[in-house]
Amino acid sequence: MEDHSKDTESTPTPPQLLERRVRQRQSPASHLREKLQQSVKCSIPRVRSTLIGFFPVVKWLPKYKLKEYVWGDVMSGLIIGIILVPQAIAYCLLAGVEPIYGLYTSFYANIIYFLMGTSRHVSVGIFSLMSLMVGQVVDRELFLAGFDLNDDSAALNSSQNLSSAGGLSVELMGMQCNKECYAISIAAAMTFLAGVYQVLMAIFRLGFVSVYLSAPMLDGFATGASFTILTVQAKYLLGLKIPRHQGYGTVVMTWCNIFANIHKTNVCDLITSAICISILVAGKEIQERFKDRLKIPLPTELVVVAGATLASHYGELNGRFGTAVSGHIPTGFIPPQVPSFGLMPRVAMDAIPLAVISFAFTVSLSEMFAKKNGYTVRPNQEMLAIGFCNIIPSFFHCFTTSAALAKTMVKDSTGCQTQVSSVISALVVLLVLLFFAPYFHDLQKCVLACIIIVSLRGALRKFKDVPAKWRASKNDAIVWLVAMFATALISIELGLLVGVVFAMMCIIFNTQNPKVSLLGQADGTELYEDMEEYANLTAPPRIRIFRFQAPLYYANKETFLKSLYRTVGVEPFLELTARRKAGKVAKEMSVNGGGNGELGVGLVNRELDFHTIVLDCSAIPFIDSTGAATFKGLVKEYREIGIDVLLACCNTSLVDSLQKGQVFGKTDSDMSGMLFHSVHAAAVHANISGTHKTDESLV
């Protein structure tokens, strides 16, 4: 140890090229105090900026370019409104509520997002995935309350909020509530909570939660949910009256029930479903094939709904063949009502995944289309907007909303310029609410199911992309498959949880099994790279340059050490143990007067084929205290067998962690001789130090 210290002292120290700035870090208490002072300041400009930030429409609407924007906004708004009407009625099948509530939801969501949203193109309203998640909770609570889930009788006028004579009812907020009233009360309570969660996430800046929802995981989750939606709607195609399965394994159990009751298929519903699906698919194919020639999307859904309604009404399909129909859809608006606080504890946990998925889809779509069209959005304001798109409508008998990709793409492709198009869409829905809603009385439920199933074509087609995903990234493909199967075979909520946890485990696994490299130098240059990946590289004489391509923390400490020992070929503990044993043998030989004492001394003082290890830290983004302790122990252990350990290409946060861990000594006295800004500088220093050691040993 003394000899080594002498060597270190005599080795010339390279001049310091870079000098760290001295930063005065603000204490947490003073930082918090400053933030609080800024937040409580009140002035007219601050109030004005806050209101404009909360209602972005106040800023952009006065600057609206009427001649330039109005035609695109009106056209896209009309088209989206025409698409919204049949979808709003259809998605109520998924949500387990009456069709009128889907129209309410579409109307209020468009108006509120117009006032509060920062995206010009996003279409906010009912979304199949949100409707399915709401419907599962609604059916569960109806079942627990004792309602008959097989009851397909026509809905009563919901404005009465009373049960029919002789029917089951429950008391809710001091009123007797029938099945339809109880269903929308559950949906509204859950929607209110989801909105509150989203607003709280915006207030506390918790938007970072969405970064844990990776694109492959969300993609697989959406595909699995689409398969669940298809399964849930399959019974309507066949006209079967079977309840939605409660609990895990909905897909498997529902298909078992369908095949067990296949002999009860309603032939009229089956024929109607076949005709409607054929027309819808043909319309979609024509739309995709001739999208360059067609300036506006074909209103296939509206044509199918209108035609099917007329056929059902004049053919008296409900009376003659017993087909299930939508039933009475009232006109006008139901008086607002406070969501039931008594139901909220029952659905509080169910609202969490609803809130997360809703804001994740909304924010991601907003940013995607903003980038495409050359403007910016404020993610935090988007969370507030979608939160209030859930809170306020929950008082008006609505269920959870989100941005929808398909309708947003239609808005973008039909010339939408601003959210004025959302007002036009809301007016179309309002027109139906006030005048045309009762005309959908005889619309068969199987037609609505056909609209839902055909709308899933895009998500279900992603199965064809699995081989391409596998070739591009096996890790992403596995995450996609796990999220998809967990969502489809277990449940929506657990599928989301499994997908998130599995994606994070994959990241942890990658950091525990990173690529390690032994670096060589390109001739005549200062470039060092992986000798296994590149040809014509030369290993520096008597120096090992090791690269570890992952953060160093408690979970992969052992992996780092084992890979280093394996790569350089020397484990210090084993080498030191061997030397001690050899020294003991040499001592015994000298005591006994044996003739092999020189051999024992040679074993003790045997020279290794390298004298320095350079750790290239360019691929190590951070270390924790365990990682710093690992570096410190490594330097000490190799120093005991005469090998120096140098560090190169460390970022500033890494250097700070090493200093806190006293890797360079208590006063950082060894920093100048151990830390280098480049691999080449460390290699040059190692060569000079090694030559100096050799000269001293010869002397």
XYZ file of C-alpha atoms in Angstrom:
699
model
C 0.000 0.000 0.000
C 2.883 2.342 0.807
C 4.598 1.538 -2.495
C 1.393 2.254 -4.351
C 0.978 5.623 -2.653
C 4.529 6.524 -3.627
C 3.801 5.565 -7.217
C 0.690 7.688 -7.226
C 2.554 10.678 -5.822
C 5.331 10.406 -8.398
C 2.991 9.929 -11.353
C 2.451 13.232 -13.150
C -1.116 14.542 -12.790
C -2.731 15.812 -16.003
C -3.800 19.462 -16.055
C -7.459 20.145 -15.320
C -9.173 21.088 -18.581
C -12.685 21.679 -17.263
C -13.739 23.324 -14.037
C -17.177 22.750 -12.494
C -19.290 25.797 -11.791
C -20.122 26.432 -8.157
C -23.914 26.488 -7.877
C -25.757 27.921 -4.912
C -28.576 25.462 -4.377
C -31.744 26.912 -2.920
C -33.002 25.186 0.213
C -36.307 23.296 -0.129
C -37.965 25.514 2.481
C -37.067 28.756 0.700
C -38.038 27.264 -2.670
C -41.437 26.252 -1.281
C -41.877 29.667 0.318
C -41.121 31.381 -2.993
C -43.592 29.177 -4.846
C -46.316 29.891 -2.284
C -45.698 33.634 -2.511
C -45.996 33.507 -6.296
C -49.182 31.443 -6.150
C -51.014 33.768 -3.729
C -50.137 36.983 -5.527
C -53.233 38.607 -6.980
C -53.353 41.263 -9.656
C -55.572 42.133 -12.598
C -53.068 40.807 -15.198
C -52.675 37.603 -13.201
C -56.456 37.089 -12.953
C -56.803 37.760 -16.681
C -54.034 35.308 -17.606
C -55.501 32.677 -15.279
C -58.954 32.975 -16.846
C -57.516 32.875 -20.361
C -55.447 29.841 -19.404
C -58.503 28.112 -17.948
C -60.729 29.014 -20.907
C -58.457 29.069 -23.991
C -61.470 29.869 -26.179
C -61.321 33.450 -24.855
C -57.907 33.837 -26.483
C -58.377 32.180 -29.875
C -62.045 32.857 -30.696
C -61.655 36.668 -31.147
C -58.866 35.900 -33.646
C -61.038 33.476 -35.607
C -60.522 33.888 -39.370
C -64.094 33.559 -40.558
C -63.554 33.324 -44.309
C -60.581 30.988 -43.971
C -61.818 28.623 -41.263
C -65.613 28.530 -41.342
C -66.132 26.182 -44.291
C -63.762 23.499 -42.938
C -65.166 23.756 -39.412
C -68.793 23.556 -40.544
C -68.137 20.627 -42.883
C -66.150 18.600 -40.334
C -68.643 19.454 -37.570
C -71.596 18.235 -39.644
C -69.816 15.011 -40.593
C -68.775 14.252 -37.010
C -72.318 15.047 -35.824
C -73.761 12.595 -38.342
C -71.278 9.940 -37.175
C -71.914 10.740 -33.509
C -75.669 10.138 -33.522
C -75.663 6.402 -34.370
C -72.510 5.819 -32.305
C -73.959 7.636 -29.290
C -76.992 5.357 -29.390
C -74.919 2.233 -30.089
C -72.306 2.717 -27.358
C -75.048 2.848 -24.758
C -75.303 -0.918 -25.254
C -71.740 -1.155 -23.994
C -72.332 1.273 -21.130
C -75.508 -0.528 -19.992
C -77.647 2.622 -20.068
C -80.493 3.926 -22.227
C -79.703 5.491 -25.649
C -80.744 9.001 -24.634
C -77.794 9.247 -22.241
C -75.314 8.666 -25.062
C -76.762 11.670 -26.871
C -76.541 13.779 -23.720
C -72.898 12.755 -23.245
C -71.959 13.649 -26.813
C -73.656 17.037 -26.588
C -72.165 18.251 -23.295
C -68.649 16.895 -23.932
C -68.343 18.795 -27.221
C -69.509 22.065 -25.693
C -67.202 21.881 -22.661
C -64.137 20.878 -24.660
C -64.815 23.770 -27.043
C -64.481 26.117 -24.040
C -61.537 24.475 -22.269
C -59.517 22.392 -24.743
C -56.244 23.498 -26.325
C -56.281 21.072 -29.253
C -57.889 22.272 -32.481
C -58.638 18.828 -33.865
C -59.411 16.380 -31.042
C -62.947 15.001 -30.994
C -64.076 14.385 -27.411
C -67.128 12.283 -26.666
C -68.166 8.709 -26.135
C -65.457 6.117 -26.729
C -65.991 2.362 -27.006
C -63.346 1.465 -24.416
C -64.690 3.942 -21.857
C -68.243 2.723 -22.500
C -67.201 -0.893 -21.951
C -65.453 -0.087 -18.661
C -68.490 1.865 -17.461
C -70.829 -0.937 -18.557
C -68.953 -3.584 -16.600
C -69.326 -1.604 -13.380
C -72.972 -0.766 -14.129
C -73.866 -4.428 -14.723
C -72.026 -5.484 -11.577
C -73.865 -2.987 -9.400
C -77.230 -3.806 -11.014
C -76.603 -7.481 -10.303
C -75.668 -6.779 -6.672
C -78.795 -4.642 -6.277
C -80.938 -7.560 -7.452
C -82.028 -6.290 -10.866
C -82.644 -8.753 -13.685
C -79.857 -8.326 -16.240
C -81.922 -10.281 -18.777
C -84.682 -7.680 -18.686
C -84.851 -6.191 -22.179
C -88.162 -4.496 -21.728
C -88.594 -1.078 -23.208
C -87.265 1.757 -21.140
C -89.616 3.992 -19.270
C -89.513 7.707 -19.615
C -86.310 8.429 -17.745
C -87.410 11.901 -16.786
C -89.728 10.371 -14.225
C -86.880 8.527 -12.456
C -89.499 6.230 -10.926
C -89.965 2.505 -11.127
C -92.890 0.952 -12.883
C -95.621 -0.599 -10.882
C -94.715 -4.018 -9.662
C -91.075 -3.719 -10.794
C -88.008 -3.883 -8.569
C -86.783 -0.533 -7.317
C -84.183 0.727 -4.881
C -84.134 3.879 -2.820
C -81.548 6.364 -3.966
C -81.196 9.904 -2.596
C -84.674 9.698 -1.069
C -86.329 8.514 -4.303
C -87.443 5.162 -5.638
C -85.185 4.282 -8.574
C -85.850 1.643 -11.219
C -83.276 -0.261 -13.244
C -82.686 2.451 -15.842
C -82.466 5.177 -13.207
C -80.068 3.114 -11.066
C -77.853 2.312 -14.056
C -77.331 5.939 -15.062
C -76.875 6.918 -11.399
C -73.964 4.468 -11.122
C -72.475 5.697 -14.399
C -72.818 9.346 -13.373
C -71.247 8.753 -9.941
C -68.288 6.975 -11.496
C -67.929 9.688 -14.154
C -67.939 12.405 -11.483
C -65.159 10.628 -9.563
C -63.110 10.046 -12.717
C -63.348 13.766 -13.491
C -62.330 14.703 -9.947
C -59.309 12.392 -10.179
C -58.292 13.989 -13.480
C -58.601 17.527 -12.116
C -56.559 16.561 -9.049
C -53.915 15.045 -11.317
C -53.783 18.311 -13.231
C -53.558 20.424 -10.057
C -50.745 18.328 -8.578
C -48.970 18.007 -11.945
C -49.331 14.224 -12.039
C -49.437 14.036 -15.801
C -46.162 12.109 -15.668
C -48.247 9.045 -14.779
C -49.011 8.666 -18.471
C -45.335 8.021 -19.266
C -45.719 4.603 -17.644
C -48.338 3.730 -20.270
C -46.002 2.759 -23.096
C -47.247 2.767 -26.686
C -46.989 -1.060 -27.123
C -48.787 -1.594 -23.809
C -51.603 0.823 -24.685
C -51.849 -0.706 -28.150
C -52.140 -4.223 -26.750
C -54.564 -3.061 -24.086
C -56.811 -1.414 -26.691
C -56.716 -4.517 -28.894
C -57.611 -6.806 -25.989
C -60.418 -4.460 -24.983
C -61.661 -4.462 -28.600
C -61.868 -8.247 -28.527
C -63.826 -7.993 -25.264
C -66.189 -5.470 -26.854
C -66.734 -7.784 -29.829
C -67.498 -10.655 -27.453
C -69.957 -8.624 -25.387
C -71.817 -7.502 -28.530
C -71.924 -10.933 -30.193
C -75.114 -11.908 -28.332
C -77.002 -9.017 -29.957
C -76.019 -10.215 -33.430
C -77.730 -13.524 -32.696
C -80.618 -12.074 -30.708
C -79.673 -14.025 -27.567
C -80.812 -12.820 -24.165
C -77.960 -13.802 -21.876
C -76.602 -11.636 -19.036
C -73.135 -10.123 -19.169
C -70.692 -12.259 -17.195
C -69.642 -10.816 -13.852
C -66.022 -11.186 -12.751
C -62.904 -12.393 -14.496
C -62.778 -14.285 -17.768
C -65.618 -12.394 -19.472
C -64.501 -13.388 -22.978
C -64.269 -17.120 -22.278
C -67.451 -17.347 -20.221
C -69.468 -15.236 -22.665
C -68.522 -17.411 -25.632
C -69.382 -20.509 -23.579
C -72.821 -19.029 -22.840
C -73.301 -18.075 -26.488
C -72.556 -21.600 -27.740
C -74.683 -23.103 -24.985
C -77.653 -20.974 -26.156
C -76.924 -20.983 -29.881
C -80.118 -22.940 -30.555
C -82.117 -19.908 -29.297
C -80.770 -17.648 -32.058
C -83.295 -15.140 -33.396
C -83.164 -15.667 -37.161
C -84.483 -12.178 -37.896
C -81.685 -10.575 -35.845
C -79.111 -12.860 -37.478
C -80.208 -11.922 -41.017
C -80.384 -8.224 -40.120
C -76.882 -8.400 -38.601
C -75.454 -10.089 -41.699
C -76.952 -7.458 -43.999
C -75.845 -4.525 -41.836
C -72.287 -5.808 -41.382
C -71.987 -6.392 -45.132
C -73.116 -2.833 -45.909
C -70.932 -1.274 -43.198
C -67.800 -3.208 -44.194
C -68.401 -2.463 -47.874
C -68.770 1.229 -47.055
C -65.534 1.215 -45.027
C -63.637 -0.573 -47.805
C -64.901 1.855 -50.430
C -63.961 4.737 -48.140
C -60.414 3.414 -47.692
C -59.906 2.535 -51.367
C -61.155 5.845 -52.740
C -60.218 8.151 -49.860
C -58.176 10.343 -52.201
C -61.179 10.949 -54.436
C -63.858 11.226 -51.750
C -63.736 14.640 -50.127
C -66.010 13.634 -47.242
C -66.505 10.271 -45.484
C -69.465 8.158 -46.519
C -72.254 8.372 -43.869
C -72.606 4.586 -43.910
C -73.663 4.275 -40.262
C -76.433 6.853 -40.646
C -77.722 5.167 -43.818
C -77.765 1.775 -42.087
C -79.529 3.173 -39.005
C -82.144 4.985 -41.093
C -82.766 2.000 -43.352
C -82.891 -0.507 -40.508
C -85.246 1.704 -38.489
C -87.652 2.010 -41.415
C -87.502 -1.730 -42.118
C -88.077 -2.596 -38.460
C -90.971 -0.132 -38.113
C -92.895 -1.033 -41.254
C -92.034 -4.722 -41.040
C -93.128 -4.853 -37.376
C -90.073 -6.987 -36.601
C -90.376 -6.554 -32.840
C -93.977 -7.752 -32.709
C -93.706 -10.528 -35.316
C -90.250 -11.964 -34.570
C -89.463 -10.736 -31.054
C -86.362 -8.762 -32.015
C -84.900 -6.487 -29.331
C -85.321 -2.783 -30.141
C -83.965 0.430 -28.634
C -87.321 1.405 -27.147
C -88.637 4.841 -26.340
C -86.083 7.650 -26.573
C -87.546 10.866 -25.135
C -86.961 14.320 -26.554
C -85.592 17.260 -24.645
C -83.428 17.293 -21.538
C -83.855 15.703 -18.125
C -83.457 18.156 -15.199
C -79.927 18.057 -13.749
C -79.307 16.022 -10.647
C -76.379 15.833 -8.234
C -74.507 12.509 -8.626
C -75.262 10.106 -5.814
C -72.570 10.434 -3.151
C -73.876 7.247 -1.563
C -72.810 5.244 -4.631
C -69.355 6.788 -4.897
C -67.595 4.584 -2.308
C -68.753 1.537 -4.306
C -67.187 2.789 -7.551
C -64.240 4.848 -6.250
C -61.631 2.246 -7.236
C -63.289 1.570 -10.601
C -63.005 5.268 -11.493
C -59.194 5.261 -11.214
C -58.412 3.260 -14.394
C -61.184 5.186 -16.156
C -59.505 8.484 -15.271
C -56.018 7.336 -16.248
C -57.009 5.790 -19.585
C -59.269 8.718 -20.468
C -56.635 11.391 -19.921
C -53.862 9.244 -21.469
C -55.762 8.861 -24.738
C -56.812 12.517 -24.746
C -53.353 13.946 -24.061
C -51.583 11.606 -26.495
C -54.055 12.351 -29.303
C -53.871 16.095 -28.622
C -50.078 16.100 -28.824
C -50.036 13.856 -31.901
C -52.373 16.034 -33.972
C -50.822 19.261 -32.681
C -47.434 18.077 -33.897
C -48.915 17.025 -37.229
C -50.562 20.417 -37.806
C -47.798 22.632 -36.442
C -49.094 24.034 -33.152
C -48.700 23.256 -29.459
C -51.059 22.087 -26.738
C -50.822 22.304 -22.954
C -51.031 18.780 -21.503
C -52.008 20.048 -18.054
C -54.871 22.088 -19.507
C -55.927 19.036 -21.525
C -56.222 17.107 -18.259
C -58.334 19.892 -16.787
C -60.501 19.986 -19.901
C -61.206 16.252 -19.974
C -61.719 16.318 -16.201
C -64.462 18.946 -16.486
C -65.852 17.104 -19.535
C -66.610 14.388 -16.976
C -67.472 16.395 -13.849
C -70.025 18.823 -15.318
C -71.897 16.318 -17.553
C -72.204 13.912 -14.611
C -74.831 16.332 -13.236
C -76.756 15.943 -16.505
C -76.983 12.118 -16.582
C -73.871 11.453 -18.696
C -71.104 8.874 -18.549
C -67.322 8.967 -19.025
C -65.828 10.580 -22.113
C -62.469 10.640 -23.823
C -60.840 11.669 -27.078
C -61.545 9.152 -29.849
C -58.935 8.424 -32.522
C -61.309 7.536 -35.386
C -63.452 10.668 -35.089
C -60.370 12.861 -34.575
C -58.856 11.507 -37.798
C -62.119 12.250 -39.613
C -62.100 15.831 -38.298
C -58.525 16.303 -39.426
C -59.172 14.870 -42.886
C -62.331 16.925 -43.525
C -60.776 20.346 -43.072
C -61.265 21.063 -39.364
C -59.426 24.228 -38.296
C -60.667 24.935 -34.746
C -62.983 23.600 -32.058
C -65.859 25.543 -33.642
C -66.449 22.220 -35.399
C -67.296 20.708 -31.984
C -70.083 23.290 -31.565
C -71.491 22.321 -34.971
C -71.392 18.629 -33.966
C -73.142 19.468 -30.699
C -75.861 21.312 -32.639
C -76.446 18.224 -34.804
C -76.830 16.100 -31.666
C -79.099 18.774 -30.156
C -81.315 18.629 -33.234
C -81.738 14.882 -32.743
C -82.375 15.350 -29.015
C -85.112 17.892 -29.588
C -86.896 16.457 -32.597
C -85.738 13.121 -34.020
C -84.929 10.913 -31.009
C -88.356 9.166 -30.821
C -88.016 7.992 -34.431
C -85.299 5.537 -33.309
C -87.815 3.590 -31.184
C -87.909 0.572 -33.536
C -84.167 0.464 -34.233
C -82.963 -3.084 -33.535
C -80.199 -3.539 -30.997
C -78.405 -5.913 -33.368
C -77.938 -2.965 -35.765
C -76.255 -0.964 -32.994
C -74.053 -3.967 -32.209
C -73.045 -4.149 -35.888
C -71.977 -0.493 -35.818
C -69.848 -1.130 -32.706
C -68.220 -4.288 -34.090
C -67.384 -2.802 -37.486
C -65.834 0.224 -35.756
C -63.337 -2.206 -34.147
C -61.836 -3.254 -37.492
C -58.814 -0.992 -37.071
C -57.946 -2.341 -33.614
C -58.499 -5.988 -34.549
C -56.365 -5.607 -37.672
C -53.367 -4.988 -35.427
C -53.039 -8.757 -35.035
C -51.509 -8.723 -38.513
C -48.790 -6.354 -37.281
C -47.469 -8.763 -34.628
C -44.766 -10.350 -36.894
C -43.521 -6.870 -37.859
C -43.502 -5.831 -34.186
C -41.519 -8.967 -33.329
C -38.908 -8.205 -35.990
C -38.633 -4.569 -34.902
C -38.462 -5.199 -31.141
C -39.073 -8.503 -29.388
C -39.481 -6.681 -26.083
C -42.269 -4.425 -27.419
C -43.981 -7.372 -29.111
C -44.017 -9.368 -25.867
C -45.409 -6.373 -23.938
C -48.137 -6.016 -26.598
C -49.067 -9.704 -26.386
C -49.109 -9.804 -22.578
C -51.263 -6.657 -22.321
C -53.622 -7.931 -25.023
C -54.100 -11.417 -23.568
C -54.378 -10.158 -19.974
C -57.044 -7.636 -21.005
C -58.996 -10.082 -23.134
C -58.781 -13.153 -20.906
C -58.808 -11.705 -17.371
C -60.473 -8.268 -17.227
C -60.063 -4.713 -18.480
C -58.793 -3.310 -15.164
C -56.376 -6.153 -14.407
C -55.242 -6.147 -18.022
C -54.182 -2.522 -17.633
C -52.389 -3.276 -14.360
C -50.671 -6.379 -15.759
C -49.597 -4.456 -18.860
C -48.075 -1.579 -16.871
C -46.286 -3.868 -14.390
C -44.987 -6.191 -17.106
C -43.690 -3.283 -19.220
C -41.806 -1.917 -16.190
C -40.446 -5.378 -15.388
C -39.110 -5.600 -18.934
C -37.240 -2.327 -18.403
C -35.816 -3.610 -15.116
C -34.829 -6.889 -16.793
C -33.007 -4.962 -19.523
C -31.037 -3.002 -16.922
C -30.154 -6.238 -15.139
C -28.879 -7.855 -18.321
C -27.204 -5.030 -20.235
C -24.626 -5.289 -22.966
C -21.021 -5.099 -21.747
C -18.052 -4.436 -23.971
C -14.268 -4.595 -24.012
C -13.099 -1.583 -25.997
C -10.271 -1.277 -28.471
C -8.655 1.715 -30.191
C -9.001 2.555 -33.875
C -5.482 2.897 -35.280
C -4.186 6.447 -35.376
C -7.251 7.933 -33.678
C -8.585 8.707 -30.220
C -11.694 6.605 -30.898
C -12.456 3.557 -28.756
C -15.262 1.107 -29.542
C -16.569 -2.411 -28.905
C -14.055 -4.977 -30.210
C -16.811 -7.540 -30.819
C -18.859 -5.166 -32.970
C -16.125 -3.425 -34.990
C -13.137 -4.718 -36.947
C -9.607 -3.253 -37.063
C -9.537 -2.287 -33.405
C -6.491 -2.817 -31.216
C -6.587 -3.369 -27.472
C -4.274 -0.882 -25.702
C -1.249 -2.703 -24.259
C -1.671 -3.745 -20.630
C -4.940 -1.791 -20.294
C -8.520 -3.122 -20.147
C -11.247 -0.666 -21.145
C -14.679 -1.835 -19.969
C -18.092 -0.367 -20.894
C -21.315 -1.116 -18.988
C -24.440 0.027 -20.873
C -27.009 0.550 -18.115
C -27.530 2.524 -14.911
C -25.744 1.013 -11.932
C -28.037 0.517 -8.945
C -28.903 -2.015 -6.264
C -30.690 -4.438 -8.616
C -27.833 -4.932 -11.100
C -24.786 -4.491 -8.873
C -23.940 -8.205 -8.993
C -24.419 -8.291 -12.764
C -21.957 -5.412 -13.125
C -19.312 -7.084 -10.976
C -19.635 -10.519 -12.594
C -19.515 -9.106 -16.104
C -16.446 -6.992 -15.246
C -14.597 -9.952 -13.698
C -15.472 -12.152 -16.676
C -14.466 -9.549 -19.255
C -11.107 -8.513 -17.798
C -10.313 -12.063 -16.637
C -9.266 -11.216 -13.077
C -11.403 -11.309 -9.937
C -9.485 -9.439 -7.212
C -10.669 -11.555 -4.285
C -9.637 -14.826 -5.942
C -6.334 -13.357 -7.098
C -5.558 -12.035 -3.627
C -6.517 -15.363 -2.049
C -4.249 -17.222 -4.468
C -1.373 -14.893 -3.673
C -1.851 -15.328 0.061
C -1.843 -19.096 -0.304
C 1.288 -18.904 -2.442
C 2.923 -16.642 0.152
C 2.070 -19.107 2.884
C 3.558 -21.954 0.849
C 6.710 -19.911 0.123
C 7.105 -19.109 3.797
C 6.785 -22.764 4.758
C 9.350 -23.725 2.133
C 11.837 -21.158 3.374
C 11.356 -22.267 6.974
C 11.848 -25.937 6.069
C 14.862 -25.085 3.893
C 13.283 -26.449 0.732
C 14.844 -25.769 -2.648
C 11.670 -24.379 -4.249
C 11.530 -21.084 -2.411
C 12.157 -19.125 -5.607
C 9.052 -20.753 -7.155
C 6.928 -19.664 -4.189
C 8.215 -16.099 -4.426
C 7.378 -16.106 -8.136
C 3.803 -17.151 -7.380
C 3.412 -14.362 -4.877
C 4.839 -11.670 -7.124
C 3.497 -12.945 -10.446
C 2.756 -10.106 -12.844
C -0.656 -9.808 -14.513
C -0.958 -9.003 -18.207
C -2.522 -5.607 -17.458
C -2.037 -2.926 -14.848
C -5.054 -0.631 -15.358
C -8.801 -0.943 -15.858
C -10.566 2.014 -17.461
C -14.315 2.089 -16.844
C -16.076 3.873 -19.712
C -19.073 5.415 -17.919
C -20.576 7.141 -20.979
C -23.473 4.640 -21.054
C -24.186 4.854 -17.297
C -26.843 7.586 -16.844
C -26.986 7.393 -13.052
C -25.962 5.380 -10.012
C -27.452 5.081 -6.540
C -25.646 4.766 -3.223
C -25.200 1.020 -3.786
C -23.594 1.717 -7.152
C -21.226 4.276 -5.605
C -20.283 1.773 -2.889
C -19.655 -0.812 -5.615
C -17.251 1.551 -7.397
C -15.514 2.346 -4.127
C -15.068 -1.319 -3.238
C -13.896 -2.113 -6.752
C -11.158 0.524 -6.643
C -9.964 -0.738 -3.268
C -9.962 -4.435 -4.202
C -8.094 -3.999 -7.472
C -5.621 -1.632 -5.841
C -4.698 -4.423 -3.407
C -3.463 -6.578 -6.298
C -1.650 -3.690 -8.023
C -4.273 -2.719 -10.593
C -5.481 0.865 -10.964
C -9.128 1.635 -11.767
C -9.808 4.821 -13.734
C -13.151 6.370 -14.643
C -13.872 8.062 -17.963
C -16.769 9.986 -19.544
C -18.785 10.421 -16.340
C -21.709 12.856 -16.500
C -21.987 15.491 -13.786
C -24.742 13.739 -11.820
C -22.620 10.593 -11.813
C -19.620 12.551 -10.540
C -21.730 14.080 -7.776
C -22.906 10.623 -6.681
C -19.325 9.330 -6.675
C -18.187 12.275 -4.587
C -20.982 11.733 -2.075
C -19.960 8.083 -1.882
C -16.325 9.143 -1.215
C -15.041 7.094 -4.149
C -12.249 9.671 -4.651
C -11.442 9.822 -0.947
C -12.916 11.878 1.856
C -11.563 15.132 0.406
C -11.686 14.057 -3.256
C -7.896 14.010 -3.268
C -7.755 11.161 -5.802
C -10.200 12.741 -8.269
C -7.595 14.245 -10.605
C -5.817 10.905 -10.930
C -8.957 8.759 -11.328
C -11.505 10.816 -13.292
C -11.056 11.691 -16.969
C -13.248 13.405 -19.537
C -12.449 10.906 -22.304
C -11.374 7.293 -22.638
C -8.260 8.344 -24.543
C -7.152 10.692 -21.754
C -7.544 7.854 -19.241
C -5.606 5.457 -21.497
C -2.736 7.957 -21.943
C -2.571 8.504 -18.185
C -2.575 4.737 -17.617
C 0.310 4.263 -20.065
C 2.399 6.961 -18.369
C 1.610 5.537 -14.930
C 2.375 1.984 -16.058
C 5.701 3.006 -17.620
C 6.670 4.804 -14.438
C 5.854 1.706 -12.358
C 7.913 -0.487 -14.684
C 10.927 1.816 -14.442
C 10.758 1.833 -10.654
C 10.467 -1.942 -10.506
C 13.578 -2.285 -12.695
C 15.481 0.033 -10.396
